[in-house]
Amino acid sequence: MKNPFESLELWFVTGSQHLYGPGPLREVAAHAGEIAAALDADGEQPIRIVCKPIVTRPEEIQTVCGEADRDPACAGLIFWMHTFSPAKMWISGLRHLKKPFCHLHTQYGATLPWSSIDMDYMNLNQSAHGDREFGFICSRLGLEREVIVGHWQDAHTRAQLAAWSRVAAALHQLRQTNVVRFGDNMRQVAVTEGDKVEAESVFGFSVNTHGIGDLAERIRAVPDADVNALCDEYAETYDLAPALARGGPAEASLKTAARIEAGLRAFLEEGGFTAFTDTFEDLHGLDQLPGLPVQRLMAEGYGFGAEGDWKHAALVRLVKMIAHGQDHGTSFMEDYTYHMNPERPLVLGAHMLEICPSIASGKASCEIHPLGIGGKADPVRLVFDGKPGAALNTSLVDMGNRFRLLVHEVNAHAPPEPLPRLPVARVVWESKPDFETGLSAWILAGGAHHTCFTYSVKTRQLESFARMAGIECLVIDDKTDLRAFRNELRWNQAAYGLKGLCR
């Protein structure tokens, strides 16, 4: 999968004014260049940071904001006020800016030179002053943005900026994402439905359908040599069940899975698709429901949603882009069943077949087992336990007048006992703040049974994404209180109702 951050950049824009004369402005420009270069060179920073000339007049601000919107390489902007920059100058530029931006509240020097500080120093180093003026105008205009506070040389500050950069870059690429649906949604299911036109308007990604016959035709065209090469790769990469090995009774089934994978990958590449869905109710022309092929494509970075769930296909793709290069595991997921032991209640997450092996605790086993739905041959799939660790379950749902992003913090654990008769990939987790509160909040919020499960992306990053996209975000974590959560739902309903009336 192509690096989603390749060729993208963030623009570092520093505000000042002419009140202090040309000498201080030269210092402002030099300091801005030094800070931008240092941030760009930081190993955690995923995309280039480009220092733009300092802005001191309304027309300069309008120009840089307009150029940022028109430049396809610009994923967002970082604003910093080195000195005081009267904020009425910023109104026109900010009012029309479409790209996301971060307000970096920092200053050039980390400490004050107590023995030599004078008014010249004070006039030059006014970030505490100027950033408040800039913050006011952003709030006055109702602009969503990220605010990062700390010295630019501090590791924590740089880590926060790098995390925000990933979200800005991923949203930039999401706006160019094409999701292909093979067949429709699972019949009579509510939460996988949604407004695809509104989704393209809000997020930028497009969702279109190709008949399963189009895919079947591409699968049939796969050369036998490609099939055999993939089967060899399976044998080297996974613990291959003896029945699937060369000469085994189910070898033909493994070749069928390989042919599906090769054909599906070719279809996606040729069509420029980076996320996809299928459904077990529409498999005409396919010999088995794609299991192993979907799992492997997700591991490469593709988004996927089962049963036609295009919203979660796009969400999985987004989260995988945010985590690119440091992904500890991200997958399509479903809350499947509960272990309601009062001493330690747990959730067992799984799906029929389609869980990404990036979340596996060890080497996956490649197996074949019957599947009671779909009416096709037994499918090949990877079987494994998810690894332990802090994780998130996140869900994107269409509430009618808005999209809602729901984020639930969980702790994954090894299964308390072996699961010898459950031949699917699975992960076990504890819900925050506790089983009853976490699950009650999820259901009250209308969260889907499908989710994106990730060990890599953090709550703050998903909150940043929601702000950038202008959608609602609800978080379930250690601090969740059901009374307050119910009130938040009521307030949001009122707020978004008013927002809808104002459009």
Coordinates of C-alpha atoms in Angstrom, one line a residue, residues 22-246:
P22 CA 12.4 45.8 10.6
G23 CA 15.0 44.5 13.0
P24 CA 12.6 42.5 15.2
L25 CA 10.7 41.2 12.1
R26 CA 14.0 39.8 10.8
E27 CA 14.4 38.0 14.1
V28 CA 10.8 36.7 14.0
A29 CA 11.5 35.3 10.5
A30 CA 14.7 33.7 11.6
H31 CA 13.2 32.2 14.7
A32 CA 10.2 30.8 12.7
G33 CA 12.5 29.2 10.2
E34 CA 14.6 27.6 13.0
I35 CA 11.5 26.2 14.7
A36 CA 9.9 24.9 11.5
A37 CA 13.2 23.2 10.5
A38 CA 13.6 21.6 13.9
L39 CA 10.0 20.3 13.9
D40 CA 10.4 19.0 10.3
A41 CA 13.6 17.1 11.3
D42 CA 11.9 15.4 14.2
G43 CA 11.9 11.7 13.7
E44 CA 8.2 11.4 14.9
Q45 CA 6.9 13.9 12.4
P46 CA 5.2 11.9 9.6
I47 CA 5.1 14.7 6.9
R48 CA 7.1 17.7 5.8
I49 CA 6.8 21.0 7.7
V50 CA 7.4 23.9 5.4
C51 CA 8.1 27.4 6.8
K52 CA 6.1 30.1 5.0
P53 CA 7.1 33.8 5.1
I54 CA 5.9 35.6 8.2
V55 CA 2.5 37.4 7.8
T56 CA 2.0 41.0 9.1
R57 CA -0.9 42.3 7.0
P58 CA -4.4 41.2 6.2
E59 CA -3.6 40.7 2.5
E60 CA -0.6 38.4 3.4
I61 CA -2.8 36.3 5.6
Q62 CA -5.5 36.0 2.9
T63 CA -2.9 35.0 0.4
V64 CA -1.3 32.2 2.4
C65 CA -4.7 30.8 3.5
G66 CA -6.0 30.9 -0.1
E67 CA -2.8 29.2 -1.4
A68 CA -3.1 26.5 1.3
D69 CA -6.6 25.7 0.2
R70 CA -5.6 25.5 -3.5
D71 CA -2.4 23.5 -3.0
P72 CA -3.1 19.7 -3.2
A73 CA 0.1 19.0 -1.2
C74 CA -0.9 21.0 1.8
A75 CA -2.7 18.9 4.4
G76 CA -3.0 21.6 7.0
L77 CA -1.4 24.6 8.7
I78 CA 0.4 25.4 12.0
F79 CA -0.1 28.9 13.2
W80 CA 2.1 30.6 15.8
M81 CA 2.1 34.2 17.0
H82 CA 5.7 35.2 17.8
T83 CA 4.7 38.7 18.7
F84 CA 1.4 40.4 19.0
S85 CA -0.6 40.1 15.7
P86 CA -3.8 42.1 15.8
A87 CA -6.4 39.5 15.1
K88 CA -8.8 41.6 13.0
M89 CA -6.1 41.1 10.3
W90 CA -6.9 37.4 10.4
I91 CA -10.6 37.4 10.0
S92 CA -10.9 37.2 6.2
G93 CA -8.2 34.6 5.8
L94 CA -9.5 32.4 8.5
R95 CA -13.1 32.8 7.5
H96 CA -12.4 31.2 4.1
L97 CA -9.8 28.7 5.1
K98 CA -10.9 25.1 4.5
K99 CA -7.8 23.2 5.5
P100 CA -7.4 22.1 9.2
F101 CA -5.1 24.0 11.3
C102 CA -3.2 23.7 14.6
H103 CA -2.5 26.6 17.0
L104 CA 0.9 26.0 18.4
H105 CA 1.1 28.0 21.6
T106 CA 4.9 28.1 22.2
Q107 CA 7.7 30.7 22.3
Y108 CA 11.1 30.9 20.9
G109 CA 13.1 30.7 24.2
A110 CA 12.2 28.0 26.8
T111 CA 13.4 30.1 29.8
L112 CA 13.5 33.8 30.6
P113 CA 16.9 35.6 30.8
W114 CA 16.0 37.1 34.2
S115 CA 19.1 39.2 34.6
S116 CA 19.0 40.8 31.1
I117 CA 15.4 40.9 30.2
D118 CA 14.2 44.3 29.0
M119 CA 11.3 45.8 27.0
D120 CA 13.0 45.0 23.7
Y121 CA 13.0 41.3 24.7
M122 CA 9.4 41.6 25.9
N123 CA 8.2 43.2 22.7
L124 CA 9.9 40.4 20.6
N125 CA 8.8 37.5 22.7
Q126 CA 5.1 38.0 23.1
S127 CA 3.6 34.6 22.3
A128 CA 1.8 34.6 25.6
H129 CA 0.2 37.8 24.5
G130 CA -0.2 37.3 20.7
D131 CA -1.5 33.7 20.9
R132 CA -4.3 34.8 23.2
E133 CA -5.4 37.4 20.6
F134 CA -5.3 34.8 17.9
G135 CA -7.2 32.3 20.1
F136 CA -9.9 34.9 20.7
I137 CA -10.6 35.5 17.0
C138 CA -10.7 31.8 16.3
S139 CA -13.2 31.3 19.1
R140 CA -15.2 34.4 18.0
L141 CA -15.4 33.0 14.5
G142 CA -16.4 29.5 15.8
L143 CA -13.4 27.8 14.2
E144 CA -12.5 24.2 15.2
R145 CA -8.8 23.7 15.7
E146 CA -6.2 21.9 17.7
V147 CA -4.4 23.8 20.5
I148 CA -1.0 22.4 21.5
V149 CA 0.8 24.1 24.4
G150 CA 4.5 23.6 25.2
H151 CA 8.0 24.5 24.1
W152 CA 8.8 23.5 20.6
Q153 CA 11.9 21.6 21.7
D154 CA 10.0 19.6 24.3
A155 CA 9.5 15.9 23.3
H156 CA 5.9 15.9 24.6
T157 CA 5.0 19.0 22.5
R158 CA 6.5 17.4 19.4
A159 CA 4.7 14.1 20.0
Q160 CA 1.4 15.9 20.2
L161 CA 2.1 17.8 17.0
A162 CA 3.2 14.6 15.2
A163 CA 0.0 12.9 16.3
W164 CA -2.1 15.8 15.0
S165 CA -0.1 15.8 11.8
R166 CA -1.1 12.2 11.2
V167 CA -4.8 13.0 11.5
A168 CA -4.6 16.0 9.2
A169 CA -2.7 14.0 6.6
A170 CA -5.1 11.0 6.9
L171 CA -8.2 13.3 6.6
H172 CA -6.6 14.9 3.5
Q173 CA -6.2 11.4 1.9
L174 CA -9.7 10.3 3.1
R175 CA -11.1 13.1 1.1
Q176 CA -9.7 11.4 -2.0
T177 CA -10.7 7.8 -1.0
N178 CA -12.9 5.6 -3.2
V179 CA -14.9 2.9 -1.4
V180 CA -16.2 0.1 -3.6
R181 CA -19.2 -2.0 -2.5
F182 CA -19.6 -5.5 -3.9
G183 CA -23.3 -5.9 -3.5
D184 CA -25.6 -4.1 -1.1
N185 CA -26.0 -4.0 2.7
M186 CA -27.2 -7.0 4.6
R187 CA -30.9 -7.0 4.2
Q188 CA -33.1 -5.5 7.0
V189 CA -30.0 -4.2 9.0
A190 CA -30.4 -0.6 10.1
V191 CA -27.0 0.6 11.4
T192 CA -25.0 -0.3 8.3
E193 CA -27.2 2.0 6.2
G194 CA -26.5 5.7 5.8
D195 CA -26.5 8.7 3.5
K196 CA -23.6 8.2 1.0
V197 CA -24.2 11.6 -0.5
E198 CA -23.9 13.3 2.8
A199 CA -20.8 11.2 3.7
E200 CA -19.1 12.5 0.5
S201 CA -20.2 16.1 1.4
V202 CA -18.8 15.8 5.0
F203 CA -15.8 13.5 4.6
G204 CA -15.0 13.7 0.9
F205 CA -14.8 9.9 0.3
S206 CA -17.0 8.5 -2.4
V207 CA -19.0 5.2 -2.1
N208 CA -20.1 3.3 -5.2
T209 CA -21.2 -0.2 -6.1
H210 CA -19.9 -2.7 -8.5
G211 CA -21.8 -5.9 -9.1
I212 CA -20.3 -9.0 -7.7
G213 CA -20.1 -10.3 -11.2
D214 CA -17.6 -7.6 -12.1
L215 CA -15.3 -8.9 -9.4
A216 CA -16.0 -12.6 -10.3
E217 CA -14.9 -11.9 -13.8
R218 CA -11.6 -10.4 -12.6
I219 CA -11.0 -13.3 -10.3
R220 CA -11.5 -15.8 -13.1
A221 CA -8.8 -14.0 -15.1
V222 CA -6.0 -14.6 -12.5
P223 CA -3.2 -16.7 -14.0
D224 CA -2.5 -20.1 -12.3
A225 CA 1.1 -19.0 -11.7
D226 CA -0.1 -16.1 -9.5
V227 CA -2.3 -18.5 -7.6
N228 CA 0.5 -20.9 -6.9
A229 CA 2.8 -18.2 -5.8
L230 CA 0.3 -17.0 -3.3
C231 CA -0.2 -20.5 -2.0
D232 CA 3.5 -20.8 -1.4
E233 CA 3.5 -17.4 0.4
Y234 CA 0.6 -18.7 2.7
A235 CA 2.7 -21.8 3.6
E236 CA 5.7 -19.7 4.5
T237 CA 3.8 -17.0 6.4
Y238 CA 1.2 -18.9 8.5
D239 CA 0.8 -22.2 10.2
L240 CA -0.9 -24.0 7.4
A241 CA -3.5 -26.6 8.3
P242 CA -2.4 -30.1 6.9
A243 CA -5.7 -30.3 4.9
L244 CA -4.7 -27.1 3.0
A245 CA -1.1 -28.2 2.3
R246 CA 0.1 -29.3 -1.1

